[in-house]
PDB file of C-alpha atoms in Angstrom:
ATOM      1  CA  MET A 114       0.000   0.000   0.000  1.00  0.00           C
ATOM      2  CA  ASP A 115       1.232   3.495  -0.800  1.00  0.00           C
ATOM      3  CA  LYS A 116       1.564   6.086   1.956  1.00  0.00           C
ATOM      4  CA  ILE A 117       1.060   9.813   2.279  1.00  0.00           C
ATOM      5  CA  LEU A 118       2.807  11.344   5.293  1.00  0.00           C
ATOM      6  CA  VAL A 119       1.864  14.713   6.755  1.00  0.00           C
ATOM      7  CA  GLN A 120       4.296  15.349   9.598  1.00  0.00           C
ATOM      8  CA  GLY A 121       5.143  17.961  12.184  1.00  0.00           C
ATOM      9  CA  MET A 122       1.757  19.699  12.311  1.00  0.00           C
ATOM     10  CA  ARG A 123       1.630  22.037  15.320  1.00  0.00           C
ATOM     11  CA  PHE A 124      -1.392  23.255  17.238  1.00  0.00           C
ATOM     12  CA  TYR A 125      -2.463  24.798  20.534  1.00  0.00           C
ATOM     13  CA  GLY A 126      -5.182  23.024  22.514  1.00  0.00           C
ATOM     14  CA  TYR A 127      -6.739  22.837  25.960  1.00  0.00           C
ATOM     15  CA  HIS A 128      -6.591  19.104  26.575  1.00  0.00           C
ATOM     16  CA  GLY A 129      -5.359  17.362  29.688  1.00  0.00           C
ATOM     17  CA  ALA A 130      -6.245  15.677  32.938  1.00  0.00           C
ATOM     18  CA  PHE A 131      -5.289  18.697  35.068  1.00  0.00           C
ATOM     19  CA  PRO A 132      -7.513  21.795  35.383  1.00  0.00           C
ATOM     20  CA  GLU A 133      -4.603  24.133  34.593  1.00  0.00           C
ATOM     21  CA  GLU A 134      -4.098  22.373  31.245  1.00  0.00           C
ATOM     22  CA  ASN A 135      -7.718  23.048  30.333  1.00  0.00           C
ATOM     23  CA  LYS A 136      -7.380  26.686  31.391  1.00  0.00           C
ATOM     24  CA  LEU A 137      -3.919  27.607  30.069  1.00  0.00           C
ATOM     25  CA  GLY A 138      -3.638  25.242  27.126  1.00  0.00           C
ATOM     26  CA  GLN A 139      -0.459  23.862  25.565  1.00  0.00           C
ATOM     27  CA  ARG A 140       1.167  22.761  22.343  1.00  0.00           C
ATOM     28  CA  PHE A 141       0.270  19.542  20.553  1.00  0.00           C
ATOM     29  CA  TYR A 142       1.981  18.067  17.495  1.00  0.00           C
ATOM     30  CA  ALA A 143       0.629  15.509  15.061  1.00  0.00           C
ATOM     31  CA  ASP A 144       2.026  13.163  12.439  1.00  0.00           C
ATOM     32  CA  VAL A 145      -0.369  11.403  10.075  1.00  0.00           C
ATOM     33  CA  THR A 146       0.337   8.539   7.690  1.00  0.00           C
ATOM     34  CA  LEU A 147      -2.425   7.616   5.256  1.00  0.00           C
ATOM     35  CA  GLU A 148      -2.354   4.276   3.451  1.00  0.00           C
ATOM     36  CA  LEU A 149      -4.001   4.230   0.030  1.00  0.00           C
ATOM     37  CA  ASP A 150      -3.439   3.415  -3.618  1.00  0.00           C
ATOM     38  CA  THR A 151      -1.934   6.515  -5.270  1.00  0.00           C
ATOM     39  CA  ARG A 152      -1.519   5.026  -8.764  1.00  0.00           C
ATOM     40  CA  GLY A 153      -4.521   6.848 -10.216  1.00  0.00           C
ATOM     41  CA  ALA A 154      -3.251  10.205  -8.999  1.00  0.00           C
ATOM     42  CA  GLY A 155       0.286   9.482 -10.111  1.00  0.00           C
ATOM     43  CA  GLU A 156      -0.806   8.457 -13.609  1.00  0.00           C
ATOM     44  CA  THR A 157      -3.236  11.333 -14.178  1.00  0.00           C
ATOM     45  CA  ASP A 158      -1.827  14.157 -12.023  1.00  0.00           C
ATOM     46  CA  ASP A 159      -5.397  14.559 -10.711  1.00  0.00           C
ATOM     47  CA  LEU A 160      -5.838  15.804  -7.122  1.00  0.00           C
ATOM     48  CA  SER A 161      -9.337  14.295  -6.939  1.00  0.00           C
ATOM     49  CA  LYS A 162      -7.746  10.821  -7.081  1.00  0.00           C
ATOM     50  CA  THR A 163      -5.736  11.289  -3.898  1.00  0.00           C
ATOM     51  CA  VAL A 164      -5.884  13.080  -0.541  1.00  0.00           C
ATOM     52  CA  ASN A 165      -5.557  16.849  -0.333  1.00  0.00           C
ATOM     53  CA  TYR A 166      -2.854  17.572   2.272  1.00  0.00           C
ATOM     54  CA  ALA A 167      -4.451  20.913   3.153  1.00  0.00           C
ATOM     55  CA  LYS A 168      -7.660  19.093   4.099  1.00  0.00           C
ATOM     56  CA  VAL A 169      -5.663  16.708   6.292  1.00  0.00           C
ATOM     57  CA  TYR A 170      -4.175  19.709   8.081  1.00  0.00           C
ATOM     58  CA  GLU A 171      -7.564  21.424   8.532  1.00  0.00           C
ATOM     59  CA  LEU A 172      -9.194  18.270   9.899  1.00  0.00           C
ATOM     60  CA  THR A 173      -6.270  17.725  12.276  1.00  0.00           C
ATOM     61  CA  LYS A 174      -6.555  21.335  13.433  1.00  0.00           C
ATOM     62  CA  GLU A 175     -10.293  20.911  14.107  1.00  0.00           C
ATOM     63  CA  VAL A 176      -9.627  17.929  16.371  1.00  0.00           C
ATOM     64  CA  LEU A 177      -6.496  19.152  18.171  1.00  0.00           C
ATOM     65  CA  GLU A 178      -7.791  22.693  18.712  1.00  0.00           C
ATOM     66  CA  GLY A 179     -11.360  21.516  19.295  1.00  0.00           C
ATOM     67  CA  GLU A 180     -13.401  20.390  22.270  1.00  0.00           C
ATOM     68  CA  PRO A 181     -11.084  19.639  25.218  1.00  0.00           C
ATOM     69  CA  VAL A 182     -10.564  16.033  26.274  1.00  0.00           C
ATOM     70  CA  LYS A 183      -8.489  14.573  29.089  1.00  0.00           C
ATOM     71  CA  LEU A 184      -6.377  12.004  27.267  1.00  0.00           C
ATOM     72  CA  VAL A 185      -3.963  12.068  24.349  1.00  0.00           C
ATOM     73  CA  GLU A 186      -5.391   8.613  23.564  1.00  0.00           C
ATOM     74  CA  THR A 187      -8.803  10.215  23.006  1.00  0.00           C
ATOM     75  CA  LEU A 188      -7.396  12.895  20.695  1.00  0.00           C
ATOM     76  CA  THR A 189      -5.524  10.311  18.678  1.00  0.00           C
ATOM     77  CA  ALA A 190      -8.576   8.054  18.323  1.00  0.00           C
ATOM     78  CA  GLN A 191     -10.824  10.983  17.370  1.00  0.00           C
ATOM     79  CA  LEU A 192      -8.405  12.117  14.700  1.00  0.00           C
ATOM     80  CA  SER A 193      -7.984   8.664  13.180  1.00  0.00           C
ATOM     81  CA  ASP A 194     -11.774   8.182  13.076  1.00  0.00           C
ATOM     82  CA  ARG A 195     -12.270  11.549  11.375  1.00  0.00           C
ATOM     83  CA  LEU A 196      -9.579  10.838   8.766  1.00  0.00           C
ATOM     84  CA  LEU A 197     -11.176   7.539   7.796  1.00  0.00           C
ATOM     85  CA  GLU A 198     -14.623   9.177   7.664  1.00  0.00           C
ATOM     86  CA  GLU A 199     -13.453  12.097   5.532  1.00  0.00           C
ATOM     87  CA  PHE A 200     -11.255  10.269   3.016  1.00  0.00           C
ATOM     88  CA  SER A 201     -12.967   7.191   1.611  1.00  0.00           C
ATOM     89  CA  ILE A 202      -9.918   6.406  -0.551  1.00  0.00           C
ATOM     90  CA  VAL A 203      -7.813   5.810   2.592  1.00  0.00           C
ATOM     91  CA  GLU A 204      -7.610   2.154   3.637  1.00  0.00           C
ATOM     92  CA  ALA A 205      -5.730   2.712   6.911  1.00  0.00           C
ATOM     93  CA  CYS A 206      -4.087   5.481   8.870  1.00  0.00           C
ATOM     94  CA  VAL A 207      -1.398   5.828  11.490  1.00  0.00           C
ATOM     95  CA  VAL A 208      -1.854   8.842  13.744  1.00  0.00           C
ATOM     96  CA  LYS A 209       0.645  10.082  16.292  1.00  0.00           C
ATOM     97  CA  VAL A 210      -0.242  12.903  18.691  1.00  0.00           C
ATOM     98  CA  ILE A 211       2.604  14.367  20.710  1.00  0.00           C
ATOM     99  CA  LYS A 212       2.276  16.422  23.865  1.00  0.00           C
ATOM    100  CA  PRO A 213       5.585  18.220  24.444  1.00  0.00           C
ATOM    101  CA  ASP A 214       6.578  19.163  27.988  1.00  0.00           C
ATOM    102  CA  PRO A 215       3.785  17.326  29.826  1.00  0.00           C
ATOM    103  CA  PRO A 216       3.088  18.570  33.367  1.00  0.00           C
ATOM    104  CA  ILE A 217       4.217  15.409  35.153  1.00  0.00           C
ATOM    105  CA  PRO A 218       7.022  14.946  37.688  1.00  0.00           C
ATOM    106  CA  GLY A 219      10.444  14.266  36.253  1.00  0.00           C
ATOM    107  CA  HIS A 220      12.064  15.423  33.049  1.00  0.00           C
ATOM    108  CA  TYR A 221      10.246  14.501  29.841  1.00  0.00           C
ATOM    109  CA  ASP A 222      10.672  15.890  26.363  1.00  0.00           C
ATOM    110  CA  SER A 223       7.232  14.689  25.412  1.00  0.00           C
ATOM    111  CA  VAL A 224       4.630  11.980  25.633  1.00  0.00           C
ATOM    112  CA  ALA A 225       2.902  10.593  22.577  1.00  0.00           C
ATOM    113  CA  VAL A 226       0.249   8.143  21.498  1.00  0.00           C
ATOM    114  CA  GLU A 227       0.398   6.442  18.115  1.00  0.00           C
ATOM    115  CA  ILE A 228      -2.399   4.277  16.768  1.00  0.00           C
ATOM    116  CA  ARG A 229      -3.157   2.496  13.504  1.00  0.00           C
ATOM    117  CA  ARG A 230      -6.716   2.092  12.304  1.00  0.00           C
ATOM    118  CA  GLU A 231      -7.998   0.214   9.245  1.00  0.00           C
ATOM    119  CA  ARG A 232     -11.210   0.799   7.388  1.00  0.00           C
ATOM    120  CA  GLY A 233     -13.844  -1.719   8.383  1.00  0.00           C
ATOM    121  CA  LYS A 234     -11.990  -2.998  11.456  1.00  0.00           C
ATOM    122  CA  ASP A 235     -12.771  -2.026  15.043  1.00  0.00           C
TER     123      ASP A 235
END
């Protein structure tokens, strides 16, 4: 299966388990890999036969800057579900959401959740 990668997207959201995270907000990053057949687009140079990267970014922004949730797991699952709903040509996706500088004891660069979802599988 071919892959389209949209990496290093950066957003500001109000997600987290602690009240101060919901009030102050923080940065979130996302990497998305979409698995699909790109032959039609490659042969015809036709954007309608592939995934528009700008739409991937906008959808990711809606989720990561949207309604606050407590868990990075929830954000990641919501984003993967939305990608599969929006792009019927996509057979599977890998979504990674990164929370840099999490407010937990100790020194961490970041925490992240990465999931893979396939069309038609729960």
